[in-house]
Coordinates of C-alpha atoms and ligand atoms in Angstrom, one line a residue:
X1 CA -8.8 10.6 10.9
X2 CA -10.2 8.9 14.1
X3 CA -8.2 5.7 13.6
X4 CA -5.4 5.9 16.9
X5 CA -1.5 5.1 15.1
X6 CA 0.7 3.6 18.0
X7 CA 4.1 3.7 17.2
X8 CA 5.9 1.2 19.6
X9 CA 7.9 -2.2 19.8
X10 CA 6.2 -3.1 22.7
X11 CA 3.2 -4.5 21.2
X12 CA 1.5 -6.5 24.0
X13 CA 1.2 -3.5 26.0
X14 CA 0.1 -1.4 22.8
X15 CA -2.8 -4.2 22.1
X16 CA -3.6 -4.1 26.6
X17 CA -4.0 0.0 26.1
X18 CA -6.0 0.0 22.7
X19 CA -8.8 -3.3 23.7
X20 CA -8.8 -1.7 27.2
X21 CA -10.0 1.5 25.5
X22 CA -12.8 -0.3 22.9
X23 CA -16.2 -1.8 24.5
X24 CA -16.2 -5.3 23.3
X25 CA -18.3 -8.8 24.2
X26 CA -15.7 -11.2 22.2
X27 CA -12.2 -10.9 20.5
X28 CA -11.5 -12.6 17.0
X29 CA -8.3 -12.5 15.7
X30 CA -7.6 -12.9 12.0
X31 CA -4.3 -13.8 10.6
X32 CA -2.5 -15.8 7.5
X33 CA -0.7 -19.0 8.0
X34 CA 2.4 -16.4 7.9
X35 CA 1.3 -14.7 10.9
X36 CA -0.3 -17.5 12.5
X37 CA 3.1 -19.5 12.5
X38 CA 5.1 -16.6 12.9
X39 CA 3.9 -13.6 14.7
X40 CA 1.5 -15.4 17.1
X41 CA 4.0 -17.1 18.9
X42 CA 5.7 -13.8 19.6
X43 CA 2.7 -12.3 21.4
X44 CA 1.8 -12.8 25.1
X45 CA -0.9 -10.7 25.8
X46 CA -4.2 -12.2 27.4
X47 CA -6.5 -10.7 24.6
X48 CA -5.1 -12.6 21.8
X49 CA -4.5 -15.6 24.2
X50 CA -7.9 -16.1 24.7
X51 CA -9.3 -14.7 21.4
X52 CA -10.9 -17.2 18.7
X53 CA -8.3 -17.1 15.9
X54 CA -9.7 -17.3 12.4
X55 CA -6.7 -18.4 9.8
X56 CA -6.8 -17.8 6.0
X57 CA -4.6 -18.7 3.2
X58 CA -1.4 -16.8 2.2
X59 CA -1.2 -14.6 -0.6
X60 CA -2.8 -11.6 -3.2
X61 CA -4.9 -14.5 -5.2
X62 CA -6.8 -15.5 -1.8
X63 CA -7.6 -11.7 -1.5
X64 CA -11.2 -13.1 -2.7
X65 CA -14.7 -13.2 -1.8
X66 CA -14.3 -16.7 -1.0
X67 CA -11.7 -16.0 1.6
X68 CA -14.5 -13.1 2.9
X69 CA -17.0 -15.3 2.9
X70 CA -15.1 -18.0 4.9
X71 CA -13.9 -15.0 7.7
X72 CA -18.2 -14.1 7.7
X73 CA -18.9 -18.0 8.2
X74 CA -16.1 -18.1 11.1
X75 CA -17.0 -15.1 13.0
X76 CA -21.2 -16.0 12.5
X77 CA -20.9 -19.9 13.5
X78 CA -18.4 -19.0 16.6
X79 CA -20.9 -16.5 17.9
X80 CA -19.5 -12.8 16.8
X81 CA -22.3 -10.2 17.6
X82 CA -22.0 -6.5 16.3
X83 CA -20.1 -5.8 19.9
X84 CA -17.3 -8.3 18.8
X85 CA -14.1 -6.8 18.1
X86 CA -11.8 -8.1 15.2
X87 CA -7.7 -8.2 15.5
X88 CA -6.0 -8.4 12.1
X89 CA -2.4 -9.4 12.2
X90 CA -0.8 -9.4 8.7
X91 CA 0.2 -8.3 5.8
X92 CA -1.8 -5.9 3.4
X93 CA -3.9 -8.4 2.0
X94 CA -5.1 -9.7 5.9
X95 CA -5.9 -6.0 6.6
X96 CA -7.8 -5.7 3.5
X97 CA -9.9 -8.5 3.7
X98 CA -9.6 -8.1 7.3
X99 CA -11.2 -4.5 7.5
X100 CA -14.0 -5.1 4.9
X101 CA -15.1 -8.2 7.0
X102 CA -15.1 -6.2 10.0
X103 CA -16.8 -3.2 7.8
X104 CA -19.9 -5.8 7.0
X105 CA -19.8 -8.0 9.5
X106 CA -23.4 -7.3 11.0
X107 CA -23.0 -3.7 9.3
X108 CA -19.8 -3.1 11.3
X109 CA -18.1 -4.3 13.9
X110 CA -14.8 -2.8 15.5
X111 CA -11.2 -4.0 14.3
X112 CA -8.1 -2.9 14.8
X113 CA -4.8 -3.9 12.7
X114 CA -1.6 -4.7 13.6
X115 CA 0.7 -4.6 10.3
X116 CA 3.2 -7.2 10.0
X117 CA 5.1 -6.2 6.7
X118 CA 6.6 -2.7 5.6
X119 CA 4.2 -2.2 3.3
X120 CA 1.1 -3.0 5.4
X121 CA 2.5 -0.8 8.2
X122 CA 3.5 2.2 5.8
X123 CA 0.4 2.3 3.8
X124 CA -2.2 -0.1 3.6
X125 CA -3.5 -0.8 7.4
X126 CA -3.2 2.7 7.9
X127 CA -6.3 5.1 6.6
X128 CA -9.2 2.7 6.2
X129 CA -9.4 1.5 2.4
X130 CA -10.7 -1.8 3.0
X131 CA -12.0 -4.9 0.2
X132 CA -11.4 -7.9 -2.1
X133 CA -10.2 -8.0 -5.1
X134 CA -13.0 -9.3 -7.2
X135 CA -13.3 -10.2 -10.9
X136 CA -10.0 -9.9 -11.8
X137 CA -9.3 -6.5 -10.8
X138 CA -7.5 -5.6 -6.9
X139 CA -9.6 -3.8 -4.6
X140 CA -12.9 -3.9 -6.6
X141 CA -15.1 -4.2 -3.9
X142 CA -14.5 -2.7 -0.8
X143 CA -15.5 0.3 2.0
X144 CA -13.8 3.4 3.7
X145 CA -13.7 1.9 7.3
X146 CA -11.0 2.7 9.7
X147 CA -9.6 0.6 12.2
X148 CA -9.8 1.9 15.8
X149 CA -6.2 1.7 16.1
X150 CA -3.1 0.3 14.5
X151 CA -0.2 -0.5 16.0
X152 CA 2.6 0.2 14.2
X153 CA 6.1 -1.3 14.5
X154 CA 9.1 -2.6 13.4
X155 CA 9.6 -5.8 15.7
X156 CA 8.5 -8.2 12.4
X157 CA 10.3 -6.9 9.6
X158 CA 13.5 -9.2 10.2
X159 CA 11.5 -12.5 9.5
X160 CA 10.7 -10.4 5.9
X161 CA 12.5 -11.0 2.8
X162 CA 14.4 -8.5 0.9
X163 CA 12.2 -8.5 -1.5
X164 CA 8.8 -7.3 0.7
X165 CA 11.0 -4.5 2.5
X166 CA 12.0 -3.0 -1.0
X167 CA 8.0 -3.2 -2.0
X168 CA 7.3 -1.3 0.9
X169 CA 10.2 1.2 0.9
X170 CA 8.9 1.8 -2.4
X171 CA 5.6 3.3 -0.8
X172 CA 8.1 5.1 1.6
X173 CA 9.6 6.9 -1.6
X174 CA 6.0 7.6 -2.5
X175 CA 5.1 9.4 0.4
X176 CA 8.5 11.7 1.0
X177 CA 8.3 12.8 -2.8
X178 CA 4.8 14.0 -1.9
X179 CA 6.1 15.2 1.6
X180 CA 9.3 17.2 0.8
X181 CA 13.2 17.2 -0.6
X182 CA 14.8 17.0 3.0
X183 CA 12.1 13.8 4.2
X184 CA 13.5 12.6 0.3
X185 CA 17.0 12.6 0.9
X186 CA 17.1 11.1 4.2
X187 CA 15.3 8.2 3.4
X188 CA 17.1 7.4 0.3
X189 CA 20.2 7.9 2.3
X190 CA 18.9 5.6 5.0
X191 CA 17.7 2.5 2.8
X192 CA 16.1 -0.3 4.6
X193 CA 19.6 -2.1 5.6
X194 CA 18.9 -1.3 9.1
X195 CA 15.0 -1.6 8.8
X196 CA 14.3 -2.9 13.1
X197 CA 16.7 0.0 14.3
X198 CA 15.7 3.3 15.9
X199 CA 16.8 5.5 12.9
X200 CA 14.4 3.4 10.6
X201 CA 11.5 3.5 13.3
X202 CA 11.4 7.4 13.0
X203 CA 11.6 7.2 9.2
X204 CA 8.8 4.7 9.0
X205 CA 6.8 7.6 11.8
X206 CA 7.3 9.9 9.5
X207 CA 6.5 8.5 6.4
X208 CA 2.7 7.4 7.9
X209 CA 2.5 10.5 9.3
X210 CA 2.9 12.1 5.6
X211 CA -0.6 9.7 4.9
X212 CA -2.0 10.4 7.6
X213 CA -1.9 14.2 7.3
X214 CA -3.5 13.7 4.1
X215 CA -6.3 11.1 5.1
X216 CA -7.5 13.4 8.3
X217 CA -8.3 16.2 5.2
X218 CA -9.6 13.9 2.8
X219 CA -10.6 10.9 4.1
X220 CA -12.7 9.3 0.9
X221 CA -10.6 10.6 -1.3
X222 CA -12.3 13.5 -3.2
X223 CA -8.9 15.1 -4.4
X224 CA -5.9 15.5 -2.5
X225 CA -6.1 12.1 -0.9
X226 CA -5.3 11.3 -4.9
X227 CA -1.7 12.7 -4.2
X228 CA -1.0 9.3 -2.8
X229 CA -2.2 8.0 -5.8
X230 CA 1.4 9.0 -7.4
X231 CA 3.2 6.4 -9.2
X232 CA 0.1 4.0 -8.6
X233 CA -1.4 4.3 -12.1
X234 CA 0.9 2.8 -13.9
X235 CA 1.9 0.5 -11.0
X236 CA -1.5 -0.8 -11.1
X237 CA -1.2 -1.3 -14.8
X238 CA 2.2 -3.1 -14.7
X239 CA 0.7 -5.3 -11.8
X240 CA -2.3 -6.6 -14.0
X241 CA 0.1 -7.0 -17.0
X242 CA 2.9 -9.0 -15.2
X243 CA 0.5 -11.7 -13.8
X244 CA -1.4 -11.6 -17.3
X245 CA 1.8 -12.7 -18.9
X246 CA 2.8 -15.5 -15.9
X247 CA 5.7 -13.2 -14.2
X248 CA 3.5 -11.5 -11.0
X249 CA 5.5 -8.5 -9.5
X250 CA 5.5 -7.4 -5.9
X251 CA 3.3 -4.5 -5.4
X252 CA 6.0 -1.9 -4.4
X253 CA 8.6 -3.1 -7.0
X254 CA 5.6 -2.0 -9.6
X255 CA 4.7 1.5 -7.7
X256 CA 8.7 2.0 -8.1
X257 CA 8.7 1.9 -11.4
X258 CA 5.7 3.4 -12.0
X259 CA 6.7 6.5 -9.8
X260 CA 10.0 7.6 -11.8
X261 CA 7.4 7.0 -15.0
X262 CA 5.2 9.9 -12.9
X263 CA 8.4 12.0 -13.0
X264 CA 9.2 11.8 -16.1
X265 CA 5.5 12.3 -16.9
X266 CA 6.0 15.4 -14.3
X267 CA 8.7 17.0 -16.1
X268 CA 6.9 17.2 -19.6
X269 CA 3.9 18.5 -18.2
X270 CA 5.4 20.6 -15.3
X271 CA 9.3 20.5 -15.8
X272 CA 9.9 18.4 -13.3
X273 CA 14.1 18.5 -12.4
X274 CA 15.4 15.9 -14.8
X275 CA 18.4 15.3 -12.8
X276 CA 16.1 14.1 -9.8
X277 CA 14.4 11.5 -12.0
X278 CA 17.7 10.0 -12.7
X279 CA 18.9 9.8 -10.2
X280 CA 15.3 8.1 -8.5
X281 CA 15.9 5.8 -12.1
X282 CA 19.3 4.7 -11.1
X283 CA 18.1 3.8 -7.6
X284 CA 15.3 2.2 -8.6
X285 CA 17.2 0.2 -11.2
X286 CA 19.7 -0.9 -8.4
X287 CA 17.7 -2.1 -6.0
X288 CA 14.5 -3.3 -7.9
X289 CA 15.9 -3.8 -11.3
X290 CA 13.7 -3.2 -14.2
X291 CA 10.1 -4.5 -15.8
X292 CA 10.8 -5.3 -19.1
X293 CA 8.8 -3.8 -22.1
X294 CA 8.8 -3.2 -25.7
X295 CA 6.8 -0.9 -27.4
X296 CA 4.6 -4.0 -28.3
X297 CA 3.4 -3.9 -24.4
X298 CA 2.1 -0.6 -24.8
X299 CA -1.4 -0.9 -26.3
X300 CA -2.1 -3.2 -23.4
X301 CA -0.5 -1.5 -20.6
X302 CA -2.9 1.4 -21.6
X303 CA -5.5 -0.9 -21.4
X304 CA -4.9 -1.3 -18.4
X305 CA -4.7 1.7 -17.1
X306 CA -8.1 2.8 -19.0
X307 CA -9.7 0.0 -16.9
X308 CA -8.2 1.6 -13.5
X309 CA -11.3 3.0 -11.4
X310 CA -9.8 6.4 -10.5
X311 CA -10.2 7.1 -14.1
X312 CA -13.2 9.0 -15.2
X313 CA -14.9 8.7 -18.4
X314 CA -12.2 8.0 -21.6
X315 CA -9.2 9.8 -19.8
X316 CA -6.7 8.1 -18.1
X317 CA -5.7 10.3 -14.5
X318 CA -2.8 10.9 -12.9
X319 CA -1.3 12.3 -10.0
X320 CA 2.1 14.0 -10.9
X321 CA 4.8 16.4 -9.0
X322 CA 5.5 20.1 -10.0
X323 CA 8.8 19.3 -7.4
X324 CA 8.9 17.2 -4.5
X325 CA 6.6 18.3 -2.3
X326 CA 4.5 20.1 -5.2
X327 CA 1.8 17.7 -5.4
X328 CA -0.7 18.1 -8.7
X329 CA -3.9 15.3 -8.6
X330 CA -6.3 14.9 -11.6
X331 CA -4.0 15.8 -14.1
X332 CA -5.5 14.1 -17.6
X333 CA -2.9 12.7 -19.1
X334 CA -3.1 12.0 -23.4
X335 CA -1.8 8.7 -24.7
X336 CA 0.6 9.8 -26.5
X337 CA 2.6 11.3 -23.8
X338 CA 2.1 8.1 -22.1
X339 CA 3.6 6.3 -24.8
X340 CA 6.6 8.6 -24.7
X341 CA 6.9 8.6 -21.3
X342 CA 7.3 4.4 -21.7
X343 CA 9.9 5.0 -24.6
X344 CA 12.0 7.1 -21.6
X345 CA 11.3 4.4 -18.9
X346 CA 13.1 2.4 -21.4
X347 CA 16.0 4.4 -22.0
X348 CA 16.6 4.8 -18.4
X349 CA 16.6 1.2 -17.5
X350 CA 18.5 -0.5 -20.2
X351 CA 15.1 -1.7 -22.1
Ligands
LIG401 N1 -2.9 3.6 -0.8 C1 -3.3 4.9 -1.0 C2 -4.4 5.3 -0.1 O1 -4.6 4.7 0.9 O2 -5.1 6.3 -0.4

């Protein structure tokens, strides 16, 4: 992986040392009315001061190719050439849409991303998936393009809710179940109750560094880049049933619940320690409480996860743990074990 990581809380000097670094004509910086109104103001550094700001509407739904097009007509009319560099400053969905625009924007133009939320920060401006969603299905369109440089830190997450530290502590499960028991059992000891302090800072290092070990190996994702995959393929498939029925989900509340699904899933195929899944069930029951299901969902959450694109073919794929830290990717997983897998999700969270 090319793409610089800057861990720091001193992020006007981080954004001085990475533009001074990037050969640029103009600097555009695209942010959400979140960021706009409440990041922005905490910045003083002359890049962004005198950068031409492009603002688009909060939330998933405006992850479109409207919004794209929009961030193309901004960048175009206010005189962007294929030197121009592109600051995104946001959640996930800012450096999504963020990167792709910069990935197409005269064929490509540098960006760099500066993650606002825990979730952005711990997985997705980090390791160059970019895109939209488009047709009703997330990330449908989109490129491999890495930012220069993101610059990672902590300084935001007190303006976050609850809510949007949990979704992205959920990714930070994900990635120290694929990274190893001692990595595990720290960060479930640590929680995000401190999230701006020192101890959290090297948590969150660590936890990118776990993607970013597997990115620089397998950057387009040919196999073990799948690994971080875990949890996602029924997360993805909860995600698309929950706003289907009117009651939308957070990302990372869905990947934590599809995760201890993957273990359980894990232990039928690979004996997985049962007495690790429940105790990841009781945690994730805690703190993100539970989707509820009845065996009536089922035909439609498999639909779902039929439609997903990392599927191949009839079967449905998933990534699944001979132990923590025992990653297994590709694993082809029948329905019916799916189906029982659901009937134990149920069980363990009071469904
Ligand atoms: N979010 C998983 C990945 O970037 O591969």
């Amino acid at each position: 992986m090319k793409q610089q990581l800057i861990y720091t809380n001193h992020i006007d000097e981080a954004i001085e040392q990475v533009c001074s670094t990037i050969e640029y004509d103009r600097c555009f910086v695209l942010c959400d009315e979140n960021s706009s109104r409440c990041v922005l103001p905490l910045l003083s550094s002359p890049r962004i001061d005198s950068a031409s700001v492009i603002t688009m509407p909060v939330g998933e739904e405006n992850k479109s190719i409207d919004t794209l097009s929009m961030v193309w007509n901004a960048l175009s009319e206010q005189g962007a050439t294929r030197h121009s560099l592109l600051i995104n400053i946001g959640g996930g969905v800012v450096t999504d849409l963020g990167g792709f625009a910069a990935a197409t924007f005269k064929r490509g133009i540098a960006c760099v991303n500066i993650p606002t939320t825990l979730l952005a920060a711990v997985d997705a401006a980090v390791g160059g998936k970019t895109g939209i969603n488009f047709a009703g299905l997330k990330n449908e369109v989109g490129a491999f393009a890495e930012a220069r440089a993101v610059i990672i830190s902590t300084r935001f997450f007190s303006t976050l809710s609850h809510e949007e530290l949990l979704s992205g502590f959920a990714e930070m499960i994900k990635h120290a179940l694929i990274d190893g028991e001692a990595h595990y059992n720290e960060l479930l000891a640590c929680g995000i109750a401190r999230c701006d302090g020192e101890a959290f800072m090297s948590l969150l290092q660590r936890s990118v560094e776990v993607k970013r070990r597997i990115v620089e190996q397998d950057p387009h994702e040919g196999g073990l880049r799948k690994s971080l995959n875990l949890g996602h393929t029924l997360a993805h498939a909860i995600e698309s049933h929950a706003l289907a029925h009117n009651r939308p989900v957070p990302h990372g509340y869905a990947v934590a619940w599809g995760l201890v699904c993957a273990l359980i899933l894990s232990h039928r195929l690979y004996q997985f320690p049962s007495s690790i899944i429940y105790d990841l069930a009781r945690y994730v029951y805690n703190q993100y409480g539970a989707y509820a299901i009845t065996c009536d969902d089922y035909d439609e959450i498999l639909q779902y996860m039929q439609r997903d694109k990392k599927n191949k073919g009839e079967h449905i794929n998933f990534t699944l743990l001979r132990n923590i830290g025992d990653c297994v990717v590709n694993i082809s997983v029948e329905r019916k074990e799916i189906e029982i897998a659901l009937d134990f999700y149920r069980d363990l969270f009071y469904l």
